[in-house]
């Protein structure tokens, strides 16, 4: 019996060692490493015990038994490491590891020492019959310290069992199996060892279970249980997933369908779930059908359901078809969400009609599809809509915009009609030209005029129409042309609809020509510096107002009215103004160097200058750079520019005056001037245009007002300059009421600086 048992132990041990070597090369995870250590320690324990049983020498037998007991300790240490890594319920602290290793080291040392002492304090070997008449060296006597070794062994077994029991208690039911199997293998070893201890059996057959345990731990933890868990998890996932899943075998039999699939076929599909594959194949062979995906929509009552469907063949390791499965994913919510997002991306949130970008896109598509059709672009604009929001509130403003959108929907009849909100209070309709009826639009606009619900305020909507001739231009340009038509009636309270025509086109082209040539003209010195003399009541020239004339190389003298308004609208006026200011300072420096220190030059500051330049910094740097007194450079500011931001401009003007500049308020009386403005703002000079006298049917009343303005200016300590003086009568009247300085054609027209110097400065040489 001994020989058979030891032979089996050695064969089993070698086999396990070979397996552990192969496993360690293929799989290097932390858990597998821990199991491999067990698979090394277990066969070594078995081999040591087999060697002890086969020993023919007493000393050799005692050494092998000592090795057997020591390696058993090492095996249990590896078992403990594995259990802790496997369960992850506890992590040993450093001192605990040191204590455990110390105890095991002491036990191993005692076992080795026991071999070489005559006193039996752990165990002693002697001849024992294996029950079949064969004698071998077995454990014949156990000393007092044997219980120390046994205590260590059982204590470590308990330490291995505890984390497994805790993990079993804490884990979900489907995970408990893998921990139970490990615990069961330990229980078998313990039971076999207990049987050996309490009976008179001479050979410890429980040693063989060490190898069985090592193999079982590897198989159940690395192969069988994980594979079962994967299958269980997949089964649970499929069962609980929101998609319909149906599996068929190679013969077309339904072998699995989750609950979602049954519900889907009950409410959506028109065929039984068991025959769906045959219906879907319709004569095709399953083995020859390729994997595919597609989308389908199903009507269920009043609802439309959207599904993404997938078919996939299942093949074995040899590539032979063994079945297939279908997966149906409900995309209804995704489709609805996408439709909502697309709607939000293409529609105006307030009014619900197309937004600007999508409106342009739809117009482009329509023009491309119907290149021969005749269309027009109709754009609307609410006059002073900002005032509506200020007076009646944002909510009322939104209500008006929504009402205009509804009116546009009612007007947008016929094929290819598209409407949208471009921005703010601007709307547009793209329609076939033959469908545009002026009277229909006028009626609609008239109904909109009372939306404010006020007898005092009326909503004033104006419409521009562009009959599309050039279909290659962008829709944005079409709308721009319609709005250009509106600009021609902007100041009218009676004209509602305006059409874009050749005159507007020519004006637009001229504006583009001006802006296109401006930079080159400025750099080439085509803008010439002119001065118009300013004369005192004693007819003495005090200086002049700086003006600019464009001397074009091809068109000659370009009238100021042909380019100044364009430059003001586009913002280029700022560059021209700064160019003029620089020339004025250069000229003043030149005059001062020649001794003409009593002359001044007045320069204009346009409203755009306040937005695009730092006026204070620019003028102070100019006079410092050219070293001229600030009072010689007079600054003309229109009251329109002042009133755009009265408080801010009042502070700026005061700073300029404190620095030493003389500030003139230009065009006083022709804009928004008021006594309240004079009360709160200090300037040095009021500049009154004689057009103030000519633009009225009651000249006497206007003369009276002018007298009062001059008188008031004197009392406020302000100088008065009157420009536009053209007759002797003007001079006499203005002198009589106390005007200080004259400027106008009666004295001189604007002239080149060289002529001004020749005429007025030469007399002082």
XYZ file of C-alpha atoms in Angstrom:
765
model
C 0.000 0.000 0.000
C 2.819 2.370 0.892
C 4.502 1.841 -2.476
C 1.317 2.404 -4.470
C 0.433 5.523 -2.507
C 3.895 7.085 -2.770
C 4.082 6.313 -6.486
C 0.752 8.038 -7.056
C 1.834 11.010 -4.898
C 5.042 11.483 -6.893
C 3.330 11.142 -10.268
C 0.598 13.550 -9.173
C 3.196 15.988 -7.791
C 5.229 16.020 -11.008
C 2.081 16.530 -13.075
C 0.998 19.476 -10.923
C 4.457 21.083 -11.119
C 4.417 20.825 -14.912
C 0.932 22.368 -15.006
C 1.993 25.234 -12.750
C 4.953 25.973 -15.032
C 2.722 26.067 -18.146
C 0.110 28.196 -16.418
C 2.687 30.720 -15.146
C 3.917 31.248 -18.717
C 0.444 31.786 -20.189
C -1.328 33.796 -17.501
C 0.453 36.380 -15.338
C -2.379 37.991 -13.382
C -1.978 38.514 -9.629
C -4.624 35.878 -8.837
C -3.045 33.288 -11.147
C 0.380 33.922 -9.607
C -1.041 33.219 -6.141
C -2.635 29.984 -7.395
C 0.633 28.945 -9.070
C 2.451 29.319 -5.743
C -0.098 26.919 -4.228
C 0.409 24.533 -7.160
C 4.156 24.554 -6.444
C 3.934 24.237 -2.654
C 1.303 21.437 -2.752
C 3.331 18.958 -4.890
C 6.482 19.762 -2.911
C 4.571 18.846 0.257
C 3.375 15.653 -1.409
C 6.886 14.801 -2.672
C 8.438 15.385 0.771
C 5.875 13.085 2.392
C 6.394 10.426 -0.293
C 10.175 10.612 0.209
C 9.687 10.191 3.968
C 7.531 7.081 3.396
C 10.089 5.586 1.005
C 13.100 6.333 3.260
C 15.232 3.342 4.301
C 17.383 5.417 6.633
C 16.026 6.787 9.917
C 17.869 10.109 9.661
C 16.729 10.662 6.087
C 13.134 9.867 7.080
C 13.227 12.384 9.929
C 14.660 15.065 7.601
C 11.915 14.464 5.019
C 9.199 14.600 7.677
C 10.673 17.913 8.899
C 10.683 19.214 5.307
C 7.104 17.965 4.884
C 5.874 19.853 7.939
C 7.813 23.021 6.960
C 6.525 23.019 3.375
C 3.002 22.484 4.798
C 3.435 25.790 6.633
C 4.557 27.437 3.391
C 1.574 25.936 1.548
C -0.824 27.419 4.096
C 0.885 30.816 3.841
C 0.310 30.715 0.085
C -3.278 29.633 0.695
C -3.765 32.646 2.961
C -2.228 35.024 0.395
C -4.503 33.557 -2.274
C -7.628 33.810 -0.081
C -6.954 37.468 0.735
C -6.254 38.356 -2.908
C -9.239 36.345 -4.099
C -11.801 37.722 -1.653
C -10.321 41.218 -1.102
C -12.118 41.441 2.238
C -8.986 42.284 4.181
C -5.433 43.431 3.549
C -2.799 42.311 6.015
C -0.773 45.018 7.712
C 2.980 44.918 7.648
C 3.363 43.869 11.297
C 0.879 41.047 10.803
C 2.893 39.700 7.882
C 6.110 39.905 9.918
C 4.475 38.143 12.879
C 3.103 35.331 10.713
C 6.393 34.749 8.908
C 8.263 34.815 12.221
C 6.010 32.146 13.735
C 6.343 29.948 10.644
C 10.128 30.463 10.636
C 10.324 29.423 14.305
C 8.228 26.344 13.575
C 10.466 25.425 10.636
C 13.623 25.965 12.715
C 12.285 23.755 15.508
C 11.446 21.039 13.009
C 14.980 21.055 11.591
C 16.569 21.180 15.044
C 14.350 18.278 16.106
C 16.086 16.053 13.547
C 19.500 16.465 15.121
C 18.598 16.157 18.817
C 18.210 13.074 20.865
C 15.327 14.495 22.852
C 11.930 14.182 21.241
C 10.268 17.584 21.629
C 8.269 17.553 18.336
C 8.239 14.072 16.755
C 10.320 10.941 16.376
C 10.302 8.287 13.638
C 10.077 4.549 14.003
C 9.294 1.414 12.053
C 5.567 1.072 11.369
C 3.550 -1.538 9.459
C 1.457 -0.073 6.656
C -1.188 -2.746 7.252
C -0.039 -5.015 4.477
C 3.124 -6.276 6.101
C 5.401 -3.611 4.621
C 7.445 -1.709 7.166
C 8.315 1.997 6.737
C 9.528 4.859 8.885
C 6.501 6.719 10.226
C 5.738 9.138 13.070
C 6.090 6.846 16.043
C 6.230 9.416 18.849
C 5.027 13.036 19.197
C 6.579 15.461 21.661
C 5.128 18.406 23.522
C 5.969 20.992 20.826
C 4.081 18.985 18.213
C 0.955 20.737 19.454
C 2.680 24.079 18.723
C 3.124 23.016 15.099
C -0.440 21.711 14.932
C -1.772 24.962 16.428
C 0.056 26.967 13.784
C -1.391 24.745 11.045
C -4.991 24.956 12.281
C -4.723 28.678 13.050
C -3.615 29.331 9.488
C -6.443 27.145 8.165
C -8.887 29.276 10.158
C -7.298 32.448 8.718
C -7.830 31.051 5.224
C -11.431 30.026 5.925
C -12.552 33.338 7.499
C -12.228 35.611 4.389
C -13.909 32.946 2.256
C -16.872 32.725 4.655
C -17.139 36.541 4.861
C -17.022 36.834 1.081
C -19.718 34.177 0.658
C -21.948 36.060 3.090
C -21.435 39.437 1.362
C -21.574 38.348 -2.298
C -24.637 38.100 -4.555
C -25.974 34.576 -5.046
C -24.461 34.139 -8.518
C -20.959 34.938 -7.206
C -21.062 32.668 -4.129
C -20.382 29.507 -6.120
C -16.737 30.281 -6.844
C -16.002 30.962 -3.138
C -17.980 27.922 -1.993
C -15.914 25.614 -4.213
C -12.655 26.874 -2.733
C -14.026 26.523 0.780
C -15.273 23.002 -0.012
C -11.792 21.882 -1.104
C -10.392 23.159 2.204
C -13.092 21.357 4.168
C -12.218 18.085 2.393
C -8.530 18.473 3.357
C -9.416 19.299 6.967
C -11.819 16.346 7.159
C -9.223 13.937 5.746
C -6.594 15.232 8.170
C -8.953 14.926 11.130
C -9.693 11.310 10.162
C -5.948 10.616 10.084
C -5.388 12.227 13.488
C -8.248 10.538 15.361
C -7.787 7.054 13.882
C -4.970 4.536 13.953
C -4.226 4.836 10.240
C -0.474 4.746 9.798
C -0.309 6.680 6.490
C -1.726 10.230 6.101
C -3.869 9.896 2.986
C -5.010 13.526 3.361
C -1.696 14.611 1.759
C -3.057 13.531 -1.629
C -5.898 16.000 -1.201
C -3.348 18.859 -1.247
C -2.771 18.243 -4.930
C -6.475 17.765 -5.567
C -7.085 21.075 -3.788
C -4.449 22.924 -5.886
C -5.886 21.610 -9.157
C -9.451 22.316 -8.027
C -8.611 25.880 -7.005
C -7.098 26.572 -10.409
C -9.914 24.928 -12.351
C -12.798 26.453 -10.426
C -11.296 29.926 -10.079
C -9.700 30.395 -13.491
C -11.667 28.204 -15.885
C -15.016 26.815 -14.806
C -16.459 29.463 -12.486
C -15.388 32.572 -14.511
C -16.792 31.015 -17.651
C -20.007 30.237 -15.822
C -20.104 33.760 -14.404
C -19.634 35.224 -17.874
C -22.451 33.094 -19.167
C -24.584 34.064 -16.204
C -23.792 37.732 -16.579
C -24.490 37.621 -20.302
C -27.739 35.794 -19.700
C -28.732 38.298 -17.006
C -27.708 41.229 -19.210
C -29.695 39.965 -22.173
C -32.669 39.195 -19.961
C -32.683 42.674 -18.411
C -31.565 44.788 -21.379
C -33.963 47.218 -23.030
C -33.356 45.754 -26.499
C -35.251 42.818 -27.957
C -32.965 39.787 -28.390
C -33.994 36.585 -30.188
C -31.741 33.580 -30.860
C -32.420 30.869 -33.438
C -30.596 27.596 -34.029
C -29.373 26.444 -37.418
C -32.748 24.831 -38.131
C -34.654 28.062 -37.537
C -36.013 27.145 -34.111
C -36.271 29.960 -31.568
C -34.056 28.866 -28.677
C -34.138 32.083 -26.662
C -36.011 35.388 -26.526
C -35.998 37.893 -23.681
C -39.152 39.442 -22.271
C -38.656 42.643 -24.280
C -38.702 40.579 -27.472
C -41.971 38.895 -26.537
C -43.546 42.282 -25.787
C -42.219 43.655 -29.083
C -43.714 40.855 -31.155
C -46.965 41.062 -29.283
C -47.475 44.780 -30.009
C -45.386 45.554 -33.119
C -44.513 42.663 -35.447
C -47.219 40.969 -37.428
C -45.731 37.450 -37.282
C -45.168 35.032 -34.364
C -41.745 35.192 -32.766
C -41.123 31.499 -33.519
C -41.522 31.933 -37.283
C -39.875 35.345 -37.624
C -36.579 33.983 -38.983
C -38.245 32.049 -41.813
C -40.387 35.060 -42.687
C -37.335 37.314 -42.672
C -35.167 34.972 -44.780
C -37.915 34.549 -47.430
C -36.230 31.725 -49.298
C -32.627 32.597 -48.449
C -30.342 30.182 -46.640
C -29.227 31.144 -43.170
C -25.646 30.002 -43.816
C -25.429 32.278 -46.877
C -26.957 35.389 -45.296
C -24.588 38.204 -44.349
C -24.715 40.198 -41.136
C -26.763 43.335 -41.646
C -28.322 46.320 -39.916
C -31.345 48.382 -40.916
C -33.955 50.783 -39.568
C -37.741 50.395 -39.577
C -40.701 52.434 -38.407
C -43.949 50.914 -37.144
C -47.317 52.583 -36.677
C -48.968 51.607 -33.399
C -52.275 53.376 -33.134
C -51.475 57.093 -33.365
C -47.826 56.575 -32.433
C -44.885 56.052 -34.766
C -42.205 53.800 -33.295
C -38.664 53.801 -34.696
C -36.351 50.786 -34.433
C -32.756 49.998 -35.281
C -32.533 46.297 -36.192
C -29.531 43.989 -36.408
C -29.058 40.445 -37.714
C -25.905 38.454 -36.988
C -24.941 34.849 -37.752
C -23.329 32.692 -35.036
C -20.498 30.369 -36.064
C -18.426 27.729 -34.311
C -14.619 27.555 -34.159
C -14.522 26.010 -37.639
C -16.584 28.824 -39.129
C -19.735 26.725 -39.604
C -23.052 28.468 -38.996
C -24.705 27.225 -35.811
C -27.472 29.778 -35.557
C -28.180 33.498 -35.487
C -29.652 36.249 -33.388
C -31.688 39.434 -33.926
C -31.438 42.564 -31.832
C -34.069 45.314 -32.067
C -33.306 48.656 -30.409
C -36.115 51.135 -29.789
C -34.892 54.513 -31.104
C -38.205 56.343 -30.764
C -37.021 58.624 -27.977
C -33.710 59.260 -29.746
C -35.547 60.141 -32.965
C -37.887 62.468 -31.101
C -34.952 64.086 -29.308
C -33.121 64.500 -32.602
C -36.216 66.041 -34.189
C -36.478 68.483 -31.299
C -32.798 69.401 -31.591
C -33.120 69.796 -35.353
C -36.205 71.961 -34.848
C -34.365 74.135 -32.338
C -31.404 74.421 -34.679
C -33.578 75.511 -37.608
C -36.396 77.481 -35.973
C -36.561 80.695 -34.013
C -37.369 79.906 -30.391
C -39.665 82.870 -29.814
C -41.793 82.811 -32.954
C -41.471 79.201 -34.076
C -40.651 80.114 -37.683
C -37.375 79.496 -39.498
C -34.285 81.174 -38.095
C -31.922 83.129 -40.302
C -29.468 80.349 -41.199
C -32.138 77.799 -42.064
C -34.149 80.397 -43.969
C -31.101 81.110 -46.130
C -30.503 77.376 -46.586
C -34.093 76.751 -47.712
C -33.962 79.679 -50.120
C -30.778 78.319 -51.670
C -32.353 74.873 -52.085
C -35.481 76.305 -53.709
C -33.558 78.477 -56.154
C -31.359 75.525 -57.175
C -34.364 73.259 -57.764
C -36.321 75.860 -59.747
C -33.783 78.056 -61.551
C -36.299 79.330 -64.115
C -38.950 80.523 -61.639
C -39.252 84.227 -60.782
C -39.000 85.083 -57.119
C -38.921 88.104 -54.853
C -37.546 88.698 -51.376
C -39.818 90.652 -49.041
C -38.261 91.956 -45.812
C -39.901 93.854 -42.986
C -38.598 96.195 -40.326
C -40.307 97.857 -37.365
C -39.505 101.522 -37.049
C -38.028 102.381 -33.644
C -38.688 98.920 -32.218
C -36.212 99.600 -29.405
C -38.523 102.380 -28.294
C -41.407 99.889 -28.191
C -39.426 97.654 -25.822
C -38.424 100.628 -23.655
C -41.957 101.978 -23.312
C -44.109 98.849 -23.294
C -41.649 96.266 -22.002
C -39.885 93.196 -23.365
C -42.936 90.957 -22.981
C -45.029 93.246 -25.137
C -42.227 93.388 -27.657
C -42.109 89.574 -27.797
C -45.889 89.489 -28.211
C -45.596 91.822 -31.211
C -42.840 89.748 -32.815
C -44.945 86.596 -32.407
C -47.939 88.341 -33.983
C -45.816 89.449 -36.954
C -44.614 85.858 -37.420
C -48.234 84.639 -37.487
C -49.124 87.336 -39.998
C -46.247 86.173 -42.195
C -47.507 82.604 -42.031
C -50.891 83.808 -43.264
C -49.244 85.778 -46.074
C -47.017 82.861 -47.061
C -49.319 80.994 -49.410
C -48.419 79.210 -52.591
C -45.666 76.912 -53.727
C -42.056 77.558 -52.679
C -42.978 80.262 -50.148
C -40.495 80.430 -47.261
C -40.578 82.734 -44.262
C -38.249 83.352 -41.344
C -36.988 85.710 -38.675
C -33.594 87.130 -39.576
C -32.816 89.000 -36.343
C -34.529 91.167 -33.753
C -37.537 92.763 -35.454
C -36.461 91.805 -38.980
C -38.467 89.208 -40.887
C -38.332 87.948 -44.476
C -40.556 86.120 -46.962
C -39.219 84.423 -50.073
C -42.010 83.867 -52.573
C -42.856 83.658 -56.247
C -43.035 87.136 -57.713
C -46.535 86.647 -59.127
C -47.901 85.935 -55.645
C -46.819 89.272 -54.184
C -49.864 91.553 -53.802
C -49.171 95.015 -52.465
C -52.699 95.533 -51.166
C -52.610 92.267 -49.192
C -49.397 93.313 -47.465
C -50.738 96.804 -46.778
C -53.847 95.344 -45.139
C -51.749 93.030 -43.013
C -49.437 95.874 -41.945
C -52.446 98.055 -41.148
C -53.830 95.355 -38.840
C -50.453 95.139 -37.115
C -50.294 98.880 -36.448
C -52.737 98.596 -33.523
C -50.898 95.790 -31.727
C -49.599 98.199 -29.094
C -53.147 98.791 -27.890
C -52.475 102.500 -27.511
C -54.143 105.476 -29.130
C -50.927 107.463 -28.755
C -48.419 105.002 -30.200
C -48.825 103.089 -33.451
C -46.631 100.254 -34.660
C -44.913 101.399 -37.852
C -43.868 98.474 -40.054
C -42.051 99.089 -43.334
C -41.407 96.582 -46.096
C -38.690 96.334 -48.722
C -39.095 94.209 -51.835
C -36.315 92.892 -54.024
C -37.358 91.259 -57.300
C -34.650 88.637 -57.649
C -32.825 89.013 -60.937
C -29.456 87.527 -60.055
C -30.142 84.073 -58.613
C -26.449 83.376 -58.043
C -26.120 85.821 -55.164
C -26.482 84.657 -51.578
C -29.895 84.959 -49.846
C -28.270 87.312 -47.338
C -27.458 89.697 -50.192
C -31.055 89.431 -51.447
C -32.237 90.464 -47.998
C -29.692 93.284 -47.870
C -31.109 94.690 -51.095
C -34.637 94.522 -49.742
C -33.482 96.404 -46.645
C -31.700 98.955 -48.829
C -35.117 99.728 -50.286
C -36.435 100.322 -46.752
C -33.673 102.858 -46.071
C -35.110 105.052 -48.840
C -38.415 105.396 -46.918
C -37.018 105.261 -43.403
C -37.892 108.846 -42.614
C -41.379 108.605 -44.093
C -44.433 107.955 -41.954
C -46.760 107.361 -44.893
C -44.813 105.183 -47.330
C -45.012 101.551 -46.258
C -43.545 99.517 -49.117
C -40.462 100.279 -51.215
C -38.930 98.321 -54.101
C -35.255 97.892 -54.737
C -34.402 99.522 -58.064
C -31.491 100.579 -60.245
C -31.095 103.888 -58.448
C -30.568 102.116 -55.139
C -28.264 99.701 -56.902
C -26.239 102.545 -58.371
C -26.043 104.229 -54.980
C -24.902 100.939 -53.463
C -22.299 100.440 -56.155
C -21.102 103.991 -55.646
C -20.833 103.369 -51.922
C -18.846 100.184 -52.571
C -16.657 102.114 -54.983
C -15.976 104.809 -52.389
C -15.108 102.344 -49.648
C -13.066 100.247 -52.064
C -10.945 103.198 -53.194
C -10.698 104.962 -49.858
C -7.574 103.314 -48.410
C -5.572 103.701 -51.606
C -6.761 107.294 -52.054
C -5.808 108.184 -48.483
C -2.367 106.694 -48.892
C -1.839 108.459 -52.248
C -2.697 111.874 -50.792
C -5.845 112.334 -52.894
C -7.660 113.812 -49.886
C -6.534 117.439 -49.854
C -6.503 119.785 -46.885
C -8.791 122.823 -47.362
C -9.593 125.731 -45.055
C -12.637 128.001 -44.958
C -11.802 131.330 -43.286
C -13.489 132.375 -40.054
C -13.810 136.186 -39.886
C -14.428 138.459 -36.910
C -17.036 141.277 -36.906
C -14.114 143.584 -37.713
C -13.521 141.447 -40.830
C -10.239 140.071 -39.507
C -9.379 136.444 -40.400
C -8.872 134.557 -37.161
C -8.240 131.147 -38.656
C -10.240 128.561 -40.556
C -12.233 125.367 -40.404
C -10.356 122.324 -41.693
C -12.224 120.614 -44.519
C -11.295 117.791 -46.877
C -11.708 117.609 -50.638
C -11.160 114.445 -52.637
C -9.197 115.151 -55.807
C -9.705 111.936 -57.770
C -7.126 111.241 -60.532
C -9.900 110.304 -62.986
C -13.096 111.957 -61.740
C -11.509 115.161 -60.534
C -13.067 116.930 -57.542
C -15.489 114.560 -55.800
C -18.216 116.512 -53.936
C -18.126 115.982 -50.157
C -21.740 114.816 -50.155
C -20.706 111.926 -52.428
C -18.225 110.414 -49.981
C -18.576 111.925 -46.464
C -21.975 110.248 -45.709
C -20.627 106.926 -47.022
C -17.545 107.145 -44.829
C -19.694 108.039 -41.836
C -21.961 105.006 -42.370
C -19.064 102.606 -42.803
C -16.845 103.996 -40.043
C -14.031 104.999 -42.442
C -14.652 108.595 -41.391
C -12.481 107.941 -38.313
C -9.404 107.350 -40.452
C -10.113 110.446 -42.539
C -10.655 112.565 -39.422
C -7.387 111.427 -37.853
C -5.623 112.149 -41.141
C -7.105 115.672 -41.119
C -6.223 116.272 -37.461
C -2.616 115.310 -38.191
C -2.426 117.726 -41.161
C -3.963 120.525 -39.084
C -1.350 120.079 -36.330
C 1.463 119.967 -38.882
C 0.214 123.222 -40.423
C -0.168 124.948 -37.041
C 3.392 123.928 -36.160
C 4.564 125.412 -39.462
C 2.673 128.675 -38.864
C 4.046 128.988 -35.348
C 7.575 128.495 -36.656
C 6.945 131.410 -39.072
C 5.508 133.623 -36.328
C 1.808 133.246 -37.121
C 0.804 132.360 -33.561
C -2.590 134.079 -33.479
C -4.275 131.814 -36.031
C -6.311 128.756 -35.160
C -7.657 125.783 -37.082
C -10.981 124.149 -36.210
C -11.288 120.411 -36.814
C -14.435 118.287 -36.838
C -15.055 115.294 -34.585
C -17.706 112.963 -36.013
C -19.967 110.793 -33.813
C -18.116 107.626 -34.923
C -14.846 109.021 -33.555
C -16.190 108.705 -30.029
C -16.789 104.978 -30.550
C -13.633 103.954 -32.391
C -10.943 106.258 -30.967
C -9.815 107.616 -27.638
C -10.517 111.280 -28.452
C -8.847 112.734 -25.370
C -5.681 110.671 -25.734
C -5.437 111.323 -29.485
C -5.668 115.142 -29.278
C -3.426 115.523 -26.242
C -0.759 113.358 -27.884
C -1.025 115.381 -31.131
C -0.479 118.787 -29.493
C 2.355 117.416 -27.360
C 4.054 115.807 -30.339
C 3.860 118.965 -32.486
C 4.416 121.271 -29.489
C 1.508 123.600 -30.260
C -0.781 125.307 -27.730
C -4.112 123.443 -27.381
C -6.093 126.674 -27.879
C -4.847 126.933 -31.490
C -6.517 123.588 -32.348
C -10.270 124.071 -31.942
C -12.509 121.025 -31.649
C -15.936 121.038 -33.332
C -18.412 118.513 -31.944
C -21.953 118.152 -33.291
C -24.760 118.192 -30.785
C -25.917 114.885 -32.309
C -22.664 113.284 -31.162
C -23.070 114.831 -27.717
C -26.604 113.586 -27.261
C -25.729 109.930 -28.068
C -24.264 109.601 -24.569
C -24.735 112.955 -22.880
C -23.179 112.190 -19.482
C -20.088 110.531 -20.933
C -19.521 113.276 -23.524
C -20.036 116.010 -20.941
C -17.187 114.558 -18.847
C -14.964 114.244 -21.942
C -15.600 117.834 -23.085
C -14.810 119.160 -19.615
C -11.490 117.252 -19.605
C -10.579 118.651 -23.034
C -11.374 122.229 -21.926
C -9.374 121.798 -18.738
C -6.430 120.676 -20.863
C -6.684 123.947 -22.841
C -8.703 123.113 -25.954
C -11.454 125.392 -27.194
C -14.551 123.229 -27.755
C -17.191 124.341 -30.262
C -20.706 122.891 -30.460
C -21.385 122.586 -34.178
C -24.831 122.821 -35.874
C -26.496 124.159 -32.732
C -30.228 124.533 -33.273
C -30.525 122.023 -36.118
C -30.630 118.801 -34.099
C -31.716 117.904 -30.584
C -30.398 120.948 -28.742
C -32.177 122.188 -25.671
C -31.713 124.703 -22.908
C -31.363 121.739 -20.537
C -28.245 120.606 -22.444
C -26.682 124.073 -22.147
C -27.465 123.968 -18.444
C -25.510 120.773 -17.875
C -22.700 121.088 -20.424
C -20.076 123.813 -20.801
C -18.559 124.614 -24.206
C -16.575 127.613 -25.394
C -18.401 128.335 -28.623
C -21.826 127.817 -30.166
C -21.723 127.397 -33.920
C -25.078 128.211 -35.573
C -25.833 127.314 -39.193
C -27.700 129.915 -41.302
C -29.794 127.040 -42.616
C -31.587 127.550 -39.316
C -32.966 130.784 -40.868
C -33.738 129.409 -44.305
C -35.625 126.230 -43.332
C -38.814 127.909 -42.177
C -41.892 129.746 -43.390
C -41.745 132.085 -40.385
C -38.383 133.849 -40.734
C -39.290 136.568 -38.247
C -39.999 134.057 -35.489
C -36.751 132.290 -36.330
C -34.834 135.591 -36.204
C -36.287 136.229 -32.766
C -35.175 132.775 -31.593
C -31.700 133.382 -33.054
C -31.460 136.673 -31.169
C -32.325 134.861 -27.958
C -29.711 132.154 -28.643
C -26.985 134.760 -29.180
C -28.082 136.704 -26.115
C -28.174 133.582 -23.982
C -24.719 132.556 -25.243
C -23.284 135.915 -24.217
C -24.761 135.619 -20.753
C -23.293 132.103 -20.446
C -19.900 133.377 -21.564
C -19.864 131.562 -24.885
C -18.641 132.832 -28.234
C -21.034 132.572 -31.230
C -19.930 131.603 -34.736
C -22.466 131.696 -37.561
C -21.701 129.659 -40.665
C -23.459 129.689 -44.017
C -23.269 133.499 -44.214
C -23.878 134.384 -47.869
C -25.240 137.969 -48.098
C -24.602 141.466 -46.795
C -28.001 141.342 -45.113
C -26.912 138.273 -43.150
C -23.786 140.062 -41.986
C -25.680 143.166 -40.919
C -28.337 141.223 -39.013
C -25.848 138.932 -37.305
C -23.618 141.867 -36.362
C -26.627 143.652 -34.904
C -27.598 140.720 -32.642
C -24.036 140.256 -31.389
C -22.487 137.425 -33.436
C -18.712 137.207 -32.872
C -17.414 135.320 -35.909
C -18.684 134.691 -39.449
C -18.043 131.840 -41.824
C -19.554 131.525 -45.277
C -19.408 132.173 -49.002
C -19.895 135.909 -48.467
C -16.319 136.013 -47.225
C -14.746 133.018 -48.947
C -15.353 129.491 -50.073
C -13.228 126.605 -48.741
C -9.812 126.815 -50.408
C -6.534 124.868 -50.480
C -4.235 125.685 -47.582
C -1.679 127.178 -49.930
C -4.249 129.673 -51.242
C -5.401 130.465 -47.707
C -1.792 131.229 -46.714
C -1.161 133.307 -49.837
C -4.313 135.362 -49.317
C -4.305 135.891 -45.560
C -0.870 135.156 -44.140
C 1.225 136.912 -46.820
C -0.069 140.337 -45.660
C 1.774 139.846 -42.384
C 5.224 139.354 -43.997
